[in-house]
CSV table of C-alpha atoms in Angstrom, one decimal:
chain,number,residue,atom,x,y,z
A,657,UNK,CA,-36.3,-46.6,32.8
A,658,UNK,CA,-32.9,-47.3,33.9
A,659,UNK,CA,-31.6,-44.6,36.9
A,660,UNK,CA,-28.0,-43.7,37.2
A,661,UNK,CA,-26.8,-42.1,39.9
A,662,UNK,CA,-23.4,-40.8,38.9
A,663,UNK,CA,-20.6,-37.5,39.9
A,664,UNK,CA,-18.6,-36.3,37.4
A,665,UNK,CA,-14.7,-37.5,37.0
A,666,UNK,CA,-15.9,-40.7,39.3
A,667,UNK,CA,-16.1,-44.4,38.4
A,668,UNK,CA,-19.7,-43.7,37.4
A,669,UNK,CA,-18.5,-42.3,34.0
A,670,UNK,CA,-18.1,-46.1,33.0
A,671,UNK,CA,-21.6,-46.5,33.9
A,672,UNK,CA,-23.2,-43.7,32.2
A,673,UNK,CA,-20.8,-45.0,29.1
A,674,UNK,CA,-21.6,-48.5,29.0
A,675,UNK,CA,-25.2,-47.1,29.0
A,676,UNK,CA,-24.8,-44.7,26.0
A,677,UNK,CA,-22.7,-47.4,24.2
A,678,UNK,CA,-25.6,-49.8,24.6
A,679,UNK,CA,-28.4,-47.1,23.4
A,680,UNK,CA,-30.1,-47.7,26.4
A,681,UNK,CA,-32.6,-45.1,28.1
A,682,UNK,CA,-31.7,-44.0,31.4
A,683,UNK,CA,-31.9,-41.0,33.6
A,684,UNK,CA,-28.8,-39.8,35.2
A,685,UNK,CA,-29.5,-38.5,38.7
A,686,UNK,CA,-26.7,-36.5,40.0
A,687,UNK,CA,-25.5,-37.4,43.5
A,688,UNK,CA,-23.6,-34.5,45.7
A,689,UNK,CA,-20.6,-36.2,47.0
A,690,UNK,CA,-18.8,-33.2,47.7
A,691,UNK,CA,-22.0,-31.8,49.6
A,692,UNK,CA,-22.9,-35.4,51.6
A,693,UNK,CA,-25.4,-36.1,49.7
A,694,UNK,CA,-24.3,-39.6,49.9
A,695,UNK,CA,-24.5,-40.3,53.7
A,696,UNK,CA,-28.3,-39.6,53.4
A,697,UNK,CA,-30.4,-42.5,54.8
A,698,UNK,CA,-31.6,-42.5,51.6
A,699,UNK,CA,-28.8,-42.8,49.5
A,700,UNK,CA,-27.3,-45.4,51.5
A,701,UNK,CA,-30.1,-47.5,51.4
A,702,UNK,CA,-28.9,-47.7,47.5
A,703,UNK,CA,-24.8,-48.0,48.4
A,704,UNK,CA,-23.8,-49.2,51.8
A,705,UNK,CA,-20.9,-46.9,51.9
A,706,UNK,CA,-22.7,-43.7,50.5
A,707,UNK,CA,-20.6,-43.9,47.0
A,708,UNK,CA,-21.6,-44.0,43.1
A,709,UNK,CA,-22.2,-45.1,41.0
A,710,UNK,CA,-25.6,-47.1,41.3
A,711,UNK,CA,-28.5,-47.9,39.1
A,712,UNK,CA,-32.1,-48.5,39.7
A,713,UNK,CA,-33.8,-51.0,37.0
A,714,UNK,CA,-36.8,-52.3,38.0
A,715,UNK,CA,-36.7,-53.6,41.5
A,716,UNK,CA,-33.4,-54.1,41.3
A,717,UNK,CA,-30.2,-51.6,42.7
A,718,UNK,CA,-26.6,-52.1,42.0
A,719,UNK,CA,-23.4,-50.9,43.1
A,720,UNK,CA,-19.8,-51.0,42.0
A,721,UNK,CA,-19.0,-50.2,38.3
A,722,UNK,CA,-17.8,-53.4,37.1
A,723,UNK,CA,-21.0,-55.4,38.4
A,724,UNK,CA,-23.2,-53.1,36.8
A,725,UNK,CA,-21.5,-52.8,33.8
A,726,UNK,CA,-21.3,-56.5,33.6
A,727,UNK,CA,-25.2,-56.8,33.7
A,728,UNK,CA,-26.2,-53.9,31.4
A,729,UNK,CA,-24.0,-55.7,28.9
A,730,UNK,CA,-25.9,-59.1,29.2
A,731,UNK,CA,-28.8,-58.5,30.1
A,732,UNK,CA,-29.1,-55.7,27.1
A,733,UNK,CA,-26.3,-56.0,25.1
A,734,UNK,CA,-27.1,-58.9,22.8
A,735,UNK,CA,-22.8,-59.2,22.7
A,736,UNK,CA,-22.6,-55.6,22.4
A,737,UNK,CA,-19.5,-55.0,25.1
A,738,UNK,CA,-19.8,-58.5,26.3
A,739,UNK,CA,-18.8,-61.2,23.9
A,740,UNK,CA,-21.3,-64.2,23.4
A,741,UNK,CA,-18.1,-66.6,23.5
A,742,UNK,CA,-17.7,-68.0,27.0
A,743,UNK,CA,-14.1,-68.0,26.8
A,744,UNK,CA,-14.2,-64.7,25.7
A,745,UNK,CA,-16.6,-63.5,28.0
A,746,UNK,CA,-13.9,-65.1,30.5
A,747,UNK,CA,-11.2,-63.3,29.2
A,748,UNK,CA,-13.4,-59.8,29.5
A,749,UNK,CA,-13.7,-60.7,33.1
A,750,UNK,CA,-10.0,-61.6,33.4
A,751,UNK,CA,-9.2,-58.0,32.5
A,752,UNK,CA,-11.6,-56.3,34.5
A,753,UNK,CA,-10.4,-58.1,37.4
A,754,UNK,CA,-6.8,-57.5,36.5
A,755,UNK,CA,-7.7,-53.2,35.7
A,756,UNK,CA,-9.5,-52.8,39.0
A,757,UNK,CA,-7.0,-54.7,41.5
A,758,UNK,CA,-4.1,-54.0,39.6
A,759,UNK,CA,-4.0,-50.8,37.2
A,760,UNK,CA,-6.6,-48.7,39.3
A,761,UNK,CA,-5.5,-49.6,42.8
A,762,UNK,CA,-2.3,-47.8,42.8
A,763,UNK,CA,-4.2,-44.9,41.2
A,764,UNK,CA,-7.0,-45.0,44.3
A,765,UNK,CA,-4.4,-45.1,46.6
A,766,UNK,CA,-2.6,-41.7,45.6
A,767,UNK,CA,-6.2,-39.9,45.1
A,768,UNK,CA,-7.0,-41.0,48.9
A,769,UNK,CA,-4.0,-39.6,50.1
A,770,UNK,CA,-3.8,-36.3,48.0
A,771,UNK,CA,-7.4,-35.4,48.5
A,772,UNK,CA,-10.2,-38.0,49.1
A,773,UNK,CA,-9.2,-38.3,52.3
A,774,UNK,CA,-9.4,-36.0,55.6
A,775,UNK,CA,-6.2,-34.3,55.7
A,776,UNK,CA,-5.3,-36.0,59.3
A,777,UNK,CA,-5.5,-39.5,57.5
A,778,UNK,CA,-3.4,-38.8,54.5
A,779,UNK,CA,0.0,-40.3,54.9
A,780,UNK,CA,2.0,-38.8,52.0
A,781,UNK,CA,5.0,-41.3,52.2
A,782,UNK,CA,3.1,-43.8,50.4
A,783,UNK,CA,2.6,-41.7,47.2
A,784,UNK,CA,5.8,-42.9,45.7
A,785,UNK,CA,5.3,-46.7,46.6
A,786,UNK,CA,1.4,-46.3,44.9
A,787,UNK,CA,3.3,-44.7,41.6
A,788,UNK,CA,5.5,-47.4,42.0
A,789,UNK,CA,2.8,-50.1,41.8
A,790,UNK,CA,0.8,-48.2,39.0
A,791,UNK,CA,4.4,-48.5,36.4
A,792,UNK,CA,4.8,-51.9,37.5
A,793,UNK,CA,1.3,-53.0,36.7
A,794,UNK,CA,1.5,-51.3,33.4
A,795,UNK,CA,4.8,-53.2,32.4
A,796,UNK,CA,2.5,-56.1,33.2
A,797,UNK,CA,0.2,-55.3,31.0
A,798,UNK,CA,2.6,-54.1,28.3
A,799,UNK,CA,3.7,-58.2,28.7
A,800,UNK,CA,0.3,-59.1,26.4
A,801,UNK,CA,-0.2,-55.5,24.9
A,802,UNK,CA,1.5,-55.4,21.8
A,803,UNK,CA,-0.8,-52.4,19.7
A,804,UNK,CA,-3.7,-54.8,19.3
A,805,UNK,CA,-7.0,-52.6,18.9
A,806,UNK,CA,-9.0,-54.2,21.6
A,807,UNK,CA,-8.0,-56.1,24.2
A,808,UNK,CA,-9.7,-59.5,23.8
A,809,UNK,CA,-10.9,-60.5,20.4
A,810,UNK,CA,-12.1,-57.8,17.2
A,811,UNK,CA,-14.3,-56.1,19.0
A,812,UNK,CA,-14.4,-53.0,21.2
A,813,UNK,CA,-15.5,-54.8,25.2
A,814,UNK,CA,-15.9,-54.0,28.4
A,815,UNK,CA,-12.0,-54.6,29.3
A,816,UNK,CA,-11.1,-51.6,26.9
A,817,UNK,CA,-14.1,-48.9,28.5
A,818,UNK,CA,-12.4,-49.8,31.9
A,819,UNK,CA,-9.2,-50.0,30.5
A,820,UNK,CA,-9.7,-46.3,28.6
A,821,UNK,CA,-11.2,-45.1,31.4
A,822,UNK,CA,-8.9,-46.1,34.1
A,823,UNK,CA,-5.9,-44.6,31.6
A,824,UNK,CA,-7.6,-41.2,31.5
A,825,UNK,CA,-7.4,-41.0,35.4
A,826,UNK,CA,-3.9,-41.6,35.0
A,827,UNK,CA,-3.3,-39.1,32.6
A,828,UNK,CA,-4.8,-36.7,34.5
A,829,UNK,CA,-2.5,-37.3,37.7
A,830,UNK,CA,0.5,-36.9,34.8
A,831,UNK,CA,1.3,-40.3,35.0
A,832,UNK,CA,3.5,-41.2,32.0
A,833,UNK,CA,2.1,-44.2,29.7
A,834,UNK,CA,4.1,-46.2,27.5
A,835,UNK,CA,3.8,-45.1,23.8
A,836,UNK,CA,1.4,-48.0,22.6
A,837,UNK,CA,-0.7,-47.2,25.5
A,838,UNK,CA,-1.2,-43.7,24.5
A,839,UNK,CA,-2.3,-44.7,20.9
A,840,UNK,CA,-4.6,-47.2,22.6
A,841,UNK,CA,-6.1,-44.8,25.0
A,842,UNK,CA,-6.5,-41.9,22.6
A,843,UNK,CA,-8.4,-44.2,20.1
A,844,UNK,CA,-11.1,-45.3,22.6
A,845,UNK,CA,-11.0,-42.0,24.5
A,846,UNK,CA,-12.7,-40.9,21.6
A,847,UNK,CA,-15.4,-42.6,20.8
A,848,UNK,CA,-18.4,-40.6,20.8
A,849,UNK,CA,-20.4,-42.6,23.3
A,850,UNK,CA,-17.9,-41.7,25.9
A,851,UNK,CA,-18.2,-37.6,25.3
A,852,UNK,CA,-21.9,-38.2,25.6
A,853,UNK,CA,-21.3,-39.8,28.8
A,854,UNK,CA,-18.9,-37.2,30.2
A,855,UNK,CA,-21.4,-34.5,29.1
A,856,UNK,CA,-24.9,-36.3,30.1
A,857,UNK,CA,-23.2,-36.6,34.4
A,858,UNK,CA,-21.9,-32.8,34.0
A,859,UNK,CA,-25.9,-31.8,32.6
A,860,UNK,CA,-26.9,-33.7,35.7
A,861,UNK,CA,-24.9,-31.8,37.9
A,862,UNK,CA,-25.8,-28.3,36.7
A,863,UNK,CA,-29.5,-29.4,36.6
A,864,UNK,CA,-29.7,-31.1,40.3
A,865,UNK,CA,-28.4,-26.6,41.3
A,866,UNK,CA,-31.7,-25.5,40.4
C-alpha cells in the first residue's frame, strides 16, 4: 500500500487528490509540521528538507508534488490524469511547469513572508512586488484561457488539479481572479475526489492526537 505523508492546506492535498482521483489505496500518515515533526532524522531521511508531501510505494520514496503526481498518473493511471498522447502528455507537463514557477511562486513568496517564515526573516516590502507577479502571471494565462473546460485536451489532467489547487490558495489569501478563472476553479474545486482528499489529511491529523 501506497503511504502519504501529508498536512492539511499544504501542497500534499494534490497528492492525496491525485490518489483519490485515481482509486488508489493508500494510507495517509499525518506529518506535524507545525510541531517539527519534520526535522526528525527520520522524516528527513524521506525529504531532505523536512517538508511534505512524500509517498512510500514499494521501495521507492518521493518528494515534491508534481513528481509524485506525475508517477501515480503513469504508473497507475492507464491515462487517467495523464494523457496517453505524447504531445499531450507534453502539454500537461508544459502547465505544470508554468503553475509551479509562475502562478504558485508569487503565492509562496507572500506565505513565507506573512507567516512561514521566522518573524526576523520576513521582509514585508516584497508582498506587493509577489502580488504583483501573481496578476501578471495570471494575465498570462488568461492569454490561452478562454473558458475551455480543461486545460489541455477533453479531459480533466493533471494541469487543472494543480491549476484548481494552486487557485484555491489564492483565493484564500483574497486574491482576485479574473471572471473565467472563477467559473473554472469552482467547477474542478468540486469534484468529489478533491473533498475526499481535503477530508482524508484533516482525519489523519485528528487521528495522529491520540
Amino acid at each position: 500500500m501506497i503511504t502519504n505523508y501529508s498536512f492539511p492546506n499544504s501542497r500534499s492535498v494534490r497528492v492525496t487528490w491525485t490518489l483519490e482521483e485515481l482509486g488508489l489505496a493508500y494510507r495517509c500518515q499525518h506529518v506535524a509540521l507545525d510541531k517539527g515533526e519534520g526535522q526528525t532524522a527520520e522524516h528527513l531521511a524521506r525529504h531532505p528538507d523536512g517538508k511534505v508531501p512524500v509517498i512510500e510505494d514499494g521501495e521507492l520514496t518521493l518528494f515534491e508534488s508534481a513528481s509524485i503526481c506525475r508517477y501515480l498518473a503513469e504508473q497507475y493511471g492507464d491515462g487517467n490524469l495523464l494523457p496517453n498522447s505524447a504531445a499531450e502528455r507534453a502539454q500537461v507537463d508544459q502547465w505544470l511547469s508554468f503553475i509551479i514557477t509562475e502562478i504558485e511562486q508569487p503565492l509562496w513568496l507572500q506565505a513565507k513572508h506573512k507567516f512561514a517564515l521566522p518573524q526576523e526573516r520576513r521582509v514585508p516590502a516584497v508582498l506587493p512586488t509577489a502580488a504583483w507577479e501573481f496578476q501578471r502571471a495570471l494575465h498570462a494565462l488568461e492569454r490561452r484561457y478562454d473558458g475551455q473546460e480543461t486545460l489541455v485536451g477533453d479531459t480533466f489532467t493533471l494541469a487543472d488539479l494543480f491549476l484548481t489547487h494552486t487557485l484555491s490558495w489564492a483565493a484564500s489569501m483574497k486574491h482576485r481572479l479574473p471572471e473565467p478563472l472563477v467559473a473554472y476553479h469552482a467547477r474542478h474545486a468540486a469534484r468529489p475526489a478533491m473533498a475526499r482528499a481535503i477530508e482524508k489529511e484533516q482525519a489523519a491529523k485528528e487521528e495522529s492526537k491520540h
